[in-house]
XYZ file of N, CA and C in Angstrom:
672
model
N -3.865 14.625 27.326
C -2.886 13.614 26.919
C -1.664 13.721 27.827
N -1.188 12.573 28.338
C -0.067 12.562 29.270
C 1.251 12.423 28.508
N 2.118 13.413 28.668
C 3.496 13.356 28.178
C 3.601 12.869 26.733
N 3.060 13.596 25.766
C 3.141 13.176 24.358
C 4.575 13.195 23.846
N 4.828 12.359 22.839
C 6.151 12.284 22.206
C 6.088 12.952 20.844
N 7.041 13.861 20.576
C 7.127 14.547 19.287
C 8.379 14.103 18.543
N 8.257 13.982 17.236
C 9.387 13.656 16.364
C 9.596 14.817 15.393
N 10.809 15.369 15.380
C 11.165 16.446 14.462
C 12.047 15.873 13.354
N 11.608 16.026 12.096
C 12.384 15.555 10.947
C 12.784 16.790 10.136
N 14.059 17.140 10.206
C 14.566 18.368 9.581
C 16.037 18.175 9.246
N 16.408 18.437 7.981
C 17.787 18.196 7.571
C 18.732 19.339 7.937
N 18.210 20.545 8.204
C 19.057 21.656 8.636
C 19.364 21.496 10.126
N 20.622 21.194 10.434
C 20.996 20.856 11.807
C 20.642 21.941 12.808
N 20.946 23.192 12.479
C 20.696 24.285 13.420
C 19.213 24.422 13.723
N 18.389 24.343 12.691
C 16.950 24.468 12.885
C 16.416 23.270 13.668
N 16.892 22.065 13.311
C 16.434 20.869 14.017
C 16.744 20.950 15.514
N 17.976 21.341 15.840
C 18.375 21.427 17.246
C 17.616 22.536 17.967
N 17.329 23.629 17.258
C 16.561 24.719 17.856
C 15.135 24.268 18.168
N 14.527 23.572 17.223
C 13.171 23.063 17.437
C 13.123 22.085 18.609
N 14.085 21.167 18.637
C 14.132 20.182 19.717
C 14.312 20.880 21.068
N 15.173 21.901 21.098
C 15.410 22.634 22.334
C 14.158 23.345 22.845
N 13.440 24.003 21.926
C 12.212 24.704 22.316
C 11.169 23.715 22.837
N 10.983 22.630 22.097
C 9.962 21.643 22.470
C 10.292 21.012 23.824
N 11.560 20.665 24.030
C 11.974 20.056 25.301
C 11.839 21.052 26.451
N 12.145 22.324 26.170
C 12.072 23.359 27.211
C 10.660 23.473 27.786
N 9.658 23.214 26.963
C 8.276 23.321 27.424
C 7.718 21.987 27.930
N 8.605 21.050 28.214
C 8.222 19.847 28.931
C 7.777 18.665 28.100
N 7.910 18.763 26.768
C 7.498 17.649 25.927
C 8.665 16.697 25.679
N 8.364 15.430 25.532
C 9.378 14.483 25.077
C 9.587 14.705 23.577
N 10.825 14.681 23.125
C 11.080 14.971 21.714
C 12.320 14.223 21.242
N 12.257 13.729 20.012
C 13.399 13.105 19.343
C 13.525 13.736 17.962
N 14.706 13.610 17.332
C 14.923 14.250 16.041
C 15.607 13.343 15.043
N 15.393 13.647 13.770
C 16.021 12.901 12.686
C 16.451 13.879 11.602
N 17.644 13.656 10.980
C 18.146 14.577 9.958
C 17.689 14.249 8.534
N 16.923 13.178 8.356
C 16.503 12.790 7.006
C 15.162 12.074 7.066
N 14.514 11.992 5.906
C 13.241 11.291 5.835
C 13.375 9.821 6.170
N 14.442 9.195 5.661
C 14.646 7.772 5.926
C 14.780 7.506 7.425
N 15.615 8.290 8.101
C 15.803 8.091 9.541
C 14.540 8.462 10.309
N 13.813 9.445 9.823
C 12.568 9.833 10.464
C 11.552 8.701 10.449
N 11.430 8.019 9.321
C 10.505 6.886 9.220
C 10.923 5.783 10.186
N 12.217 5.493 10.247
C 12.709 4.451 11.152
C 12.405 4.798 12.606
N 12.660 6.055 12.993
C 12.387 6.463 14.375
C 10.893 6.412 14.681
N 10.073 6.787 13.713
C 8.630 6.738 13.920
C 8.164 5.309 14.163
N 8.683 4.378 13.395
C 8.298 2.977 13.555
C 8.782 2.419 14.887
N 9.908 2.905 15.358
C 10.475 2.412 16.618
C 9.767 2.993 17.839
N 9.400 4.281 17.773
C 8.951 4.979 18.981
C 7.477 5.397 18.972
N 6.792 5.287 17.834
C 5.375 5.656 17.724
C 5.082 7.021 18.343
N 5.564 8.097 17.744
C 5.306 9.440 18.283
C 3.839 9.832 18.149
N 3.428 10.796 18.961
C 2.065 11.317 18.875
C 1.960 12.403 17.803
N 3.036 13.193 17.657
C 3.057 14.299 16.695
C 4.370 14.260 15.926
N 4.303 14.426 14.622
C 5.496 14.507 13.786
C 5.541 15.900 13.152
N 6.677 16.566 13.297
C 6.934 17.858 12.660
C 7.983 17.604 11.587
N 7.621 17.787 10.335
C 8.490 17.331 9.246
C 8.630 18.382 8.144
N 9.875 18.654 7.770
C 10.146 19.541 6.636
C 9.704 18.852 5.346
N 9.201 19.618 4.408
C 8.815 19.049 3.114
C 10.037 18.818 2.236
N 10.914 19.828 2.160
C 12.035 19.786 1.220
C 13.223 19.035 1.812
N 13.045 17.735 2.008
C 14.129 16.882 2.489
C 14.820 16.230 1.299
N 16.130 16.023 1.357
C 16.809 15.304 0.278
C 16.411 13.833 0.280
N 16.308 13.244 -0.902
C 15.937 11.831 -0.971
C 14.454 11.652 -0.725
N 14.115 11.071 0.400
C 12.714 10.879 0.787
C 12.183 12.198 1.338
N 11.280 12.866 0.585
C 10.807 14.173 1.024
C 9.679 14.038 2.046
N 9.175 15.187 2.516
C 8.163 15.165 3.563
C 6.882 14.458 3.161
N 6.467 14.616 1.906
C 5.261 13.944 1.451
C 5.449 12.422 1.467
N 6.629 11.956 1.061
C 6.913 10.519 1.097
C 6.964 10.002 2.537
N 7.522 10.813 3.438
C 7.536 10.444 4.858
C 6.106 10.254 5.346
N 5.247 11.204 5.017
C 3.847 11.129 5.436
C 3.197 9.844 4.916
N 3.377 9.562 3.621
C 2.746 8.387 3.034
C 3.246 7.105 3.695
N 4.561 7.006 3.900
C 5.121 5.796 4.507
C 4.623 5.587 5.924
N 4.570 6.649 6.701
C 4.151 6.529 8.097
C 2.656 6.243 8.191
N 1.855 6.924 7.409
C 0.415 6.698 7.469
C 0.029 5.313 6.943
N 0.864 4.747 6.066
C 0.573 3.410 5.545
C 0.873 2.320 6.566
N 1.627 2.652 7.607
C 1.963 1.661 8.628
C 0.756 1.372 9.497
N 0.543 0.109 9.827
C -0.587 -0.278 10.661
C -0.411 0.189 12.095
N 0.782 0.698 12.457
C 1.017 1.159 13.814
C 0.441 2.551 14.066
N -0.049 3.220 13.043
C -0.421 4.623 13.191
C -1.869 4.897 12.814
N -2.846 4.354 13.568
C -4.233 4.690 13.270
C -4.530 6.156 13.524
N -3.833 6.765 14.495
C -3.965 8.192 14.775
C -2.581 8.787 15.006
N -2.289 9.844 14.328
C -1.036 10.563 14.551
C -1.205 11.951 13.952
N -0.682 12.961 14.617
C -0.775 14.328 14.097
C 0.481 14.646 13.291
N 0.310 15.359 12.186
C 1.415 15.625 11.274
C 1.429 17.103 10.926
N 2.549 17.773 11.223
C 2.732 19.192 10.922
C 3.859 19.325 9.898
N 3.571 19.932 8.757
C 4.594 20.143 7.737
C 5.304 21.478 7.962
N 6.612 21.471 7.740
C 7.405 22.696 7.697
C 7.777 22.966 6.246
N 7.643 24.203 5.803
C 8.000 24.500 4.424
C 8.515 25.922 4.283
N 9.477 26.090 3.399
C 9.975 27.422 3.077
C 9.109 28.052 2.003
N 8.221 27.257 1.421
C 7.347 27.746 0.368
C 5.936 27.886 0.909
N 5.271 28.953 0.526
C 3.897 29.157 0.983
C 2.922 29.120 -0.190
N 3.283 28.385 -1.231
C 2.426 28.321 -2.407
C 1.172 27.515 -2.100
N 0.098 27.846 -2.755
C -1.165 27.152 -2.536
C -1.063 25.688 -2.932
N -0.209 25.384 -3.939
C -0.092 23.994 -4.373
C 0.499 23.121 -3.275
N 1.500 23.643 -2.553
C 2.070 22.897 -1.425
C 1.018 22.631 -0.362
N 0.297 23.692 -0.006
C -0.703 23.562 1.045
C -1.804 22.607 0.614
N -2.240 22.725 -0.630
C -3.307 21.866 -1.142
C -2.876 20.405 -1.144
N -1.638 20.131 -1.571
C -1.143 18.755 -1.597
C -1.143 18.159 -0.194
N -0.606 18.910 0.764
C -0.553 18.414 2.131
C -1.927 18.178 2.723
N -2.847 19.105 2.513
C -4.177 18.952 3.071
C -4.961 17.837 2.385
N -4.741 17.652 1.080
C -5.359 16.521 0.381
C -4.908 15.201 0.991
N -3.675 15.158 1.430
C -3.129 13.942 2.024
C -3.631 13.722 3.453
N -4.138 14.784 4.086
C -4.651 14.654 5.441
C -3.770 15.258 6.513
N -2.780 16.082 6.121
C -1.910 16.716 7.114
C -2.732 17.623 8.029
N -2.268 17.800 9.260
C -3.009 18.568 10.254
C -2.713 20.064 10.209
N -1.472 20.440 9.880
C -1.128 21.858 9.931
C 0.117 22.120 9.101
N 0.370 23.402 8.834
C 1.531 23.889 8.098
C 2.184 25.004 8.887
N 3.499 25.016 8.932
C 4.243 26.162 9.445
C 5.199 26.611 8.343
N 5.068 27.849 7.919
C 5.914 28.374 6.851
C 7.121 29.081 7.455
N 8.322 28.672 7.048
C 9.555 29.290 7.538
C 9.679 30.710 6.983
N 10.149 31.660 7.802
C 10.447 31.523 9.239
C 9.176 31.648 10.068
N 9.076 30.885 11.149
C 7.922 30.970 12.032
C 8.414 31.272 13.446
N 7.515 31.743 14.284
C 7.895 32.126 15.639
C 7.732 30.956 16.599
N 8.331 31.104 17.766
C 8.179 30.098 18.824
C 6.705 29.957 19.203
N 6.002 31.076 19.239
C 4.591 31.055 19.606
C 3.768 30.287 18.574
N 4.080 30.491 17.295
C 3.358 29.756 16.247
C 3.599 28.260 16.375
N 4.841 27.877 16.659
C 5.175 26.461 16.831
C 4.400 25.865 18.001
N 4.449 26.533 19.154
C 3.790 26.011 20.351
C 2.270 25.994 20.193
N 1.716 27.000 19.530
C 0.270 27.018 19.299
C -0.161 25.831 18.439
N 0.636 25.524 17.416
C 0.318 24.390 16.556
C 0.415 23.081 17.324
N 1.471 22.926 18.115
C 1.648 21.701 18.913
C 0.500 21.533 19.897
N 0.171 22.596 20.620
C -0.898 22.504 21.619
C -2.254 22.213 20.978
N -2.481 22.769 19.793
C -3.729 22.490 19.080
C -3.811 21.024 18.674
N -2.670 20.475 18.233
C -2.663 19.067 17.855
C -2.864 18.156 19.064
N -2.267 18.516 20.202
C -2.433 17.725 21.418
C -3.894 17.725 21.862
N -4.514 18.893 21.820
C -5.921 18.991 22.203
C -6.794 18.136 21.284
N -6.493 18.175 19.983
C -7.279 17.397 19.025
C -7.081 15.904 19.243
N -5.828 15.477 19.470
C -5.563 14.063 19.717
C -6.249 13.583 20.986
N -6.273 14.421 22.007
C -6.942 14.056 23.257
C -8.420 13.812 23.021
N -9.050 14.699 22.242
C -10.477 14.521 21.939
C -10.717 13.258 21.131
N -9.842 13.012 20.161
C -9.987 11.826 19.313
C -9.898 10.557 20.151
N -8.936 10.504 21.051
C -8.733 9.296 21.839
C -9.818 9.088 22.887
N -10.397 10.195 23.356
C -11.535 10.079 24.261
C -12.762 9.521 23.535
N -12.864 9.848 22.263
C -14.018 9.411 21.475
C -13.765 8.107 20.726
N -12.621 7.457 20.987
C -12.215 6.280 20.230
C -13.276 5.185 20.171
N -13.903 4.791 21.303
C -14.915 3.728 21.210
C -16.044 4.072 20.256
N -16.519 5.324 20.320
C -17.598 5.737 19.418
C -17.132 5.719 17.974
N -15.863 6.152 17.738
C -15.333 6.156 16.372
C -15.214 4.739 15.826
N -14.787 3.803 16.693
C -14.667 2.415 16.256
C -16.024 1.856 15.837
N -17.070 2.234 16.575
C -18.412 1.796 16.209
C -18.818 2.398 14.862
N -18.438 3.663 14.643
C -18.755 4.317 13.377
C -18.037 3.635 12.218
N -16.770 3.257 12.439
C -16.008 2.543 11.409
C -16.716 1.243 11.055
N -17.128 0.490 12.087
C -17.809 -0.785 11.853
C -19.089 -0.570 11.043
N -19.831 0.480 11.368
C -21.070 0.748 10.646
C -20.794 1.130 9.200
N -19.730 1.909 8.977
C -19.395 2.354 7.626
C -18.862 1.208 6.782
N -18.108 0.299 7.414
C -17.547 -0.851 6.695
C -18.653 -1.662 6.030
N -19.806 -1.722 6.684
C -20.914 -2.515 6.143
C -21.425 -1.953 4.817
N -21.078 -0.690 4.535
C -21.543 -0.062 3.300
C -20.548 -0.215 2.154
N -19.407 -0.867 2.411
C -18.389 -0.987 1.367
C -18.883 -1.756 0.146
N -19.837 -2.668 0.362
C -20.315 -3.453 -0.780
C -21.156 -2.635 -1.753
N -21.427 -1.366 -1.391
C -22.140 -0.495 -2.337
C -21.182 0.165 -3.335
N -19.878 0.039 -3.092
C -18.890 0.666 -3.972
C -18.639 -0.195 -5.198
N -18.379 0.454 -6.319
C -17.991 -0.264 -7.522
C -16.523 -0.687 -7.428
N -16.099 -1.495 -8.379
C -14.703 -1.929 -8.414
C -13.765 -0.732 -8.542
N -14.119 0.218 -9.387
C -13.288 1.408 -9.571
C -13.211 2.225 -8.290
N -14.335 2.337 -7.592
C -14.352 3.093 -6.340
C -13.519 2.402 -5.265
N -13.542 1.076 -5.228
C -12.681 0.338 -4.299
C -11.207 0.639 -4.580
N -10.846 0.707 -5.840
C -9.452 0.998 -6.198
C -9.049 2.396 -5.730
N -9.962 3.351 -5.924
C -9.683 4.719 -5.470
C -9.530 4.741 -3.957
N -10.419 4.061 -3.242
C -10.353 4.009 -1.780
C -9.042 3.393 -1.319
N -8.597 2.369 -2.010
C -7.326 1.722 -1.681
C -6.170 2.702 -1.806
N -6.161 3.509 -2.863
C -5.077 4.478 -3.070
C -5.144 5.623 -2.054
N -6.357 6.016 -1.675
C -6.498 7.028 -0.629
C -5.912 6.502 0.676
N -6.155 5.222 0.965
C -5.629 4.596 2.176
C -4.107 4.519 2.160
N -3.506 4.549 0.982
C -2.043 4.564 0.874
C -1.481 5.970 1.087
N -2.362 6.956 1.225
C -1.919 8.328 1.447
C -1.679 9.116 0.178
N -2.164 8.619 -0.974
C -1.930 9.307 -2.240
C -2.918 10.453 -2.424
N -2.462 11.516 -3.072
C -3.316 12.652 -3.388
C -4.057 12.389 -4.696
N -5.008 13.269 -5.011
C -5.780 13.105 -6.248
C -4.887 13.038 -7.495
N -3.918 13.967 -7.693
C -3.051 13.861 -8.875
C -2.247 12.561 -8.906
N -1.785 12.100 -7.748
C -1.000 10.867 -7.699
C -1.866 9.655 -8.031
N -3.100 9.649 -7.550
C -4.013 8.551 -7.876
C -4.297 8.533 -9.375
N -4.500 9.726 -9.939
C -4.778 9.822 -11.375
C -3.632 9.236 -12.189
N -2.394 9.585 -11.815
C -1.237 9.054 -12.535
C -1.103 7.546 -12.327
N -1.346 7.092 -11.118
C -1.183 5.676 -10.786
C -2.174 4.799 -11.555
N -3.423 5.291 -11.686
C -4.477 4.487 -12.310
C -4.747 4.885 -13.764
N -3.949 5.851 -14.272
C -4.077 6.274 -15.675
C -5.475 6.801 -15.987
N -5.973 7.654 -15.085
C -7.264 8.293 -15.301
C -7.094 9.790 -15.026
N -8.114 10.566 -15.313
C -8.022 12.018 -15.123
C -8.255 12.394 -13.658
N -7.758 13.558 -13.287
C -7.989 14.051 -11.932
C -9.481 14.271 -11.692
N -10.186 14.709 -12.725
C -11.627 14.925 -12.598
C -12.341 13.612 -12.275
N -11.907 12.529 -12.919
C -12.504 11.222 -12.650
C -12.257 10.797 -11.208
N -11.040 11.034 -10.726
C -10.718 10.700 -9.327
C -11.606 11.498 -8.380
N -11.737 12.808 -8.628
C -12.569 13.650 -7.768
C -14.024 13.179 -7.774
N -14.521 12.792 -8.946
C -15.898 12.292 -9.027
C -16.065 11.027 -8.202
N -15.071 10.137 -8.295
C -15.130 8.906 -7.504
C -15.100 9.221 -6.008
N -14.259 10.173 -5.613
C -14.165 10.528 -4.195
C -15.512 11.043 -3.681
N -16.171 11.870 -4.491
C -17.488 12.386 -4.108
C -18.490 11.237 -3.968
N -18.476 10.312 -4.932
C -19.418 9.197 -4.906
C -19.152 8.263 -3.717
N -17.863 8.029 -3.424
C -17.521 7.166 -2.282
C -18.008 7.801 -0.981
N -17.747 9.088 -0.822
C -18.179 9.791 0.392
C -19.702 9.736 0.539
N -20.406 9.907 -0.567
C -21.875 9.878 -0.526
C -22.375 8.487 -0.146
N -21.810 7.451 -0.758
C -22.262 6.089 -0.485
C -21.946 5.647 0.946
N -20.851 6.160 1.501
C -20.451 5.769 2.851
C -20.954 6.756 3.905
N -21.723 7.760 3.474
C -22.272 8.775 4.392
C -21.177 9.489 5.162
N -20.123 9.882 4.449
C -19.020 10.612 5.065
C -19.121 12.074 4.658
N -18.873 12.977 5.607
C -18.927 14.403 5.303
C -17.747 15.107 5.946
N -17.362 16.248 5.399
C -16.208 16.973 5.912
C -15.022 16.797 4.982
N -14.089 17.780 4.946
C -12.990 17.779 3.973
C -12.035 16.599 4.109
N -11.816 16.103 5.331
C -10.852 15.018 5.534
C -11.496 13.718 6.002
N -12.829 13.648 6.005
C -13.500 12.469 6.553
C -13.192 11.208 5.749
N -13.132 11.319 4.420
C -12.834 10.150 3.589
C -11.396 9.694 3.815
N -10.464 10.645 3.895
C -9.069 10.296 4.148
C -8.937 9.600 5.496
N -9.553 10.167 6.525
C -9.467 9.583 7.865
C -10.071 8.188 7.904
N -11.214 8.009 7.234
C -11.837 6.684 7.197
C -10.939 5.680 6.493
N -10.377 6.062 5.346
C -9.526 5.151 4.583
C -8.299 4.729 5.387
N -7.674 5.675 6.082
C -6.486 5.364 6.882
C -6.840 4.454 8.059
N -7.969 4.720 8.719
C -8.381 3.873 9.842
C -8.784 2.490 9.349
N -9.415 2.433 8.196
C -9.797 1.138 7.634
C -8.556 0.310 7.327
N -7.535 0.947 6.740
C -6.296 0.238 6.433
C -5.618 -0.255 7.703
N -5.693 0.564 8.770
C -5.050 0.192 10.023
C -5.784 -0.931 10.734
N -7.120 -0.909 10.706
C -7.905 -1.854 11.493
C -8.334 -3.084 10.701
N -8.626 -2.901 9.409
C -9.132 -4.010 8.598
C -8.482 -3.989 7.218
N -7.157 -4.174 7.153
C -6.462 -4.075 5.861
C -6.937 -5.092 4.837
N -7.468 -6.225 5.311
C -7.917 -7.256 4.381
C -9.101 -6.799 3.543
N -9.863 -5.816 4.043
C -11.012 -5.332 3.290
C -10.606 -4.513 2.082
N -9.350 -4.075 2.034
C -8.854 -3.325 0.881
C -8.072 -4.201 -0.079
N -7.944 -5.480 0.244
C -7.190 -6.397 -0.613
C -7.942 -6.627 -1.916
N -7.198 -6.913 -2.982
C -7.814 -7.087 -4.305
C -8.798 -8.249 -4.331
N -8.590 -9.255 -3.457
C -9.497 -10.403 -3.435
C -10.896 -10.030 -2.979
N -11.027 -8.888 -2.288
C -12.303 -8.472 -1.745
C -12.994 -7.429 -2.597
N -12.466 -7.152 -3.790
C -13.126 -6.213 -4.675
C -14.399 -6.831 -5.248
N -15.359 -6.006 -5.668
C -16.562 -6.527 -6.322
C -16.175 -7.278 -7.594
N -17.092 -8.064 -8.160
C -16.822 -8.806 -9.384
C -16.394 -7.883 -10.505
N -15.687 -8.430 -11.479
C -15.111 -7.636 -12.576
C -16.180 -6.909 -13.378
N -17.406 -7.385 -13.316
C -18.464 -6.742 -14.083
C -18.861 -5.380 -13.529
N -18.467 -5.119 -12.241
C -18.792 -3.827 -11.645
C -17.952 -2.755 -12.300
N -18.513 -1.573 -12.556
C -17.779 -0.515 -13.251
C -17.003 0.317 -12.291
């Protein structure tokens, strides 16, 4: 990948400036934002390749930043690294359910930061090299959408919005177990495998064919 652009979203000024300095020192283009709101605006303006974002932001937190950016049609592919002062499994699980690429727990070293960035760059390079094949796979998978029930279409729509299983459950007034069962059934019907394959498909579908997730395209009301 030639000269990738990184966006750092961090409300602690000293840490933000330190991160920007390290990233720039190693030859990467980098911009910074002190809040989630400004981070979203900069992302929409500049389309970064990698976003490094603190979770515990005032107002719009890191999870909300992720959802807003991934919901934009401008971002079919983007790498997202969360920064957190907490290393609880619930934080990590929430981020990974959403499709985040990596976590850095504060305090972290310069080497850990650079290793994460370089890993994301390598992954993005592979993804973009394989883009034509992936587009063909998306087209083939789209043809299987008519096998989904109305409820499964609704779940897929919420996954495409970047919502996690607990958030989908609250949004649709169903249990988390029901959401998980639907996710398993959707993956099986669409022949998707891997921990993030359904999330990646839903996000790419929203970016490339948003009309297929519109309520007008759901199966008839008789479908369960």
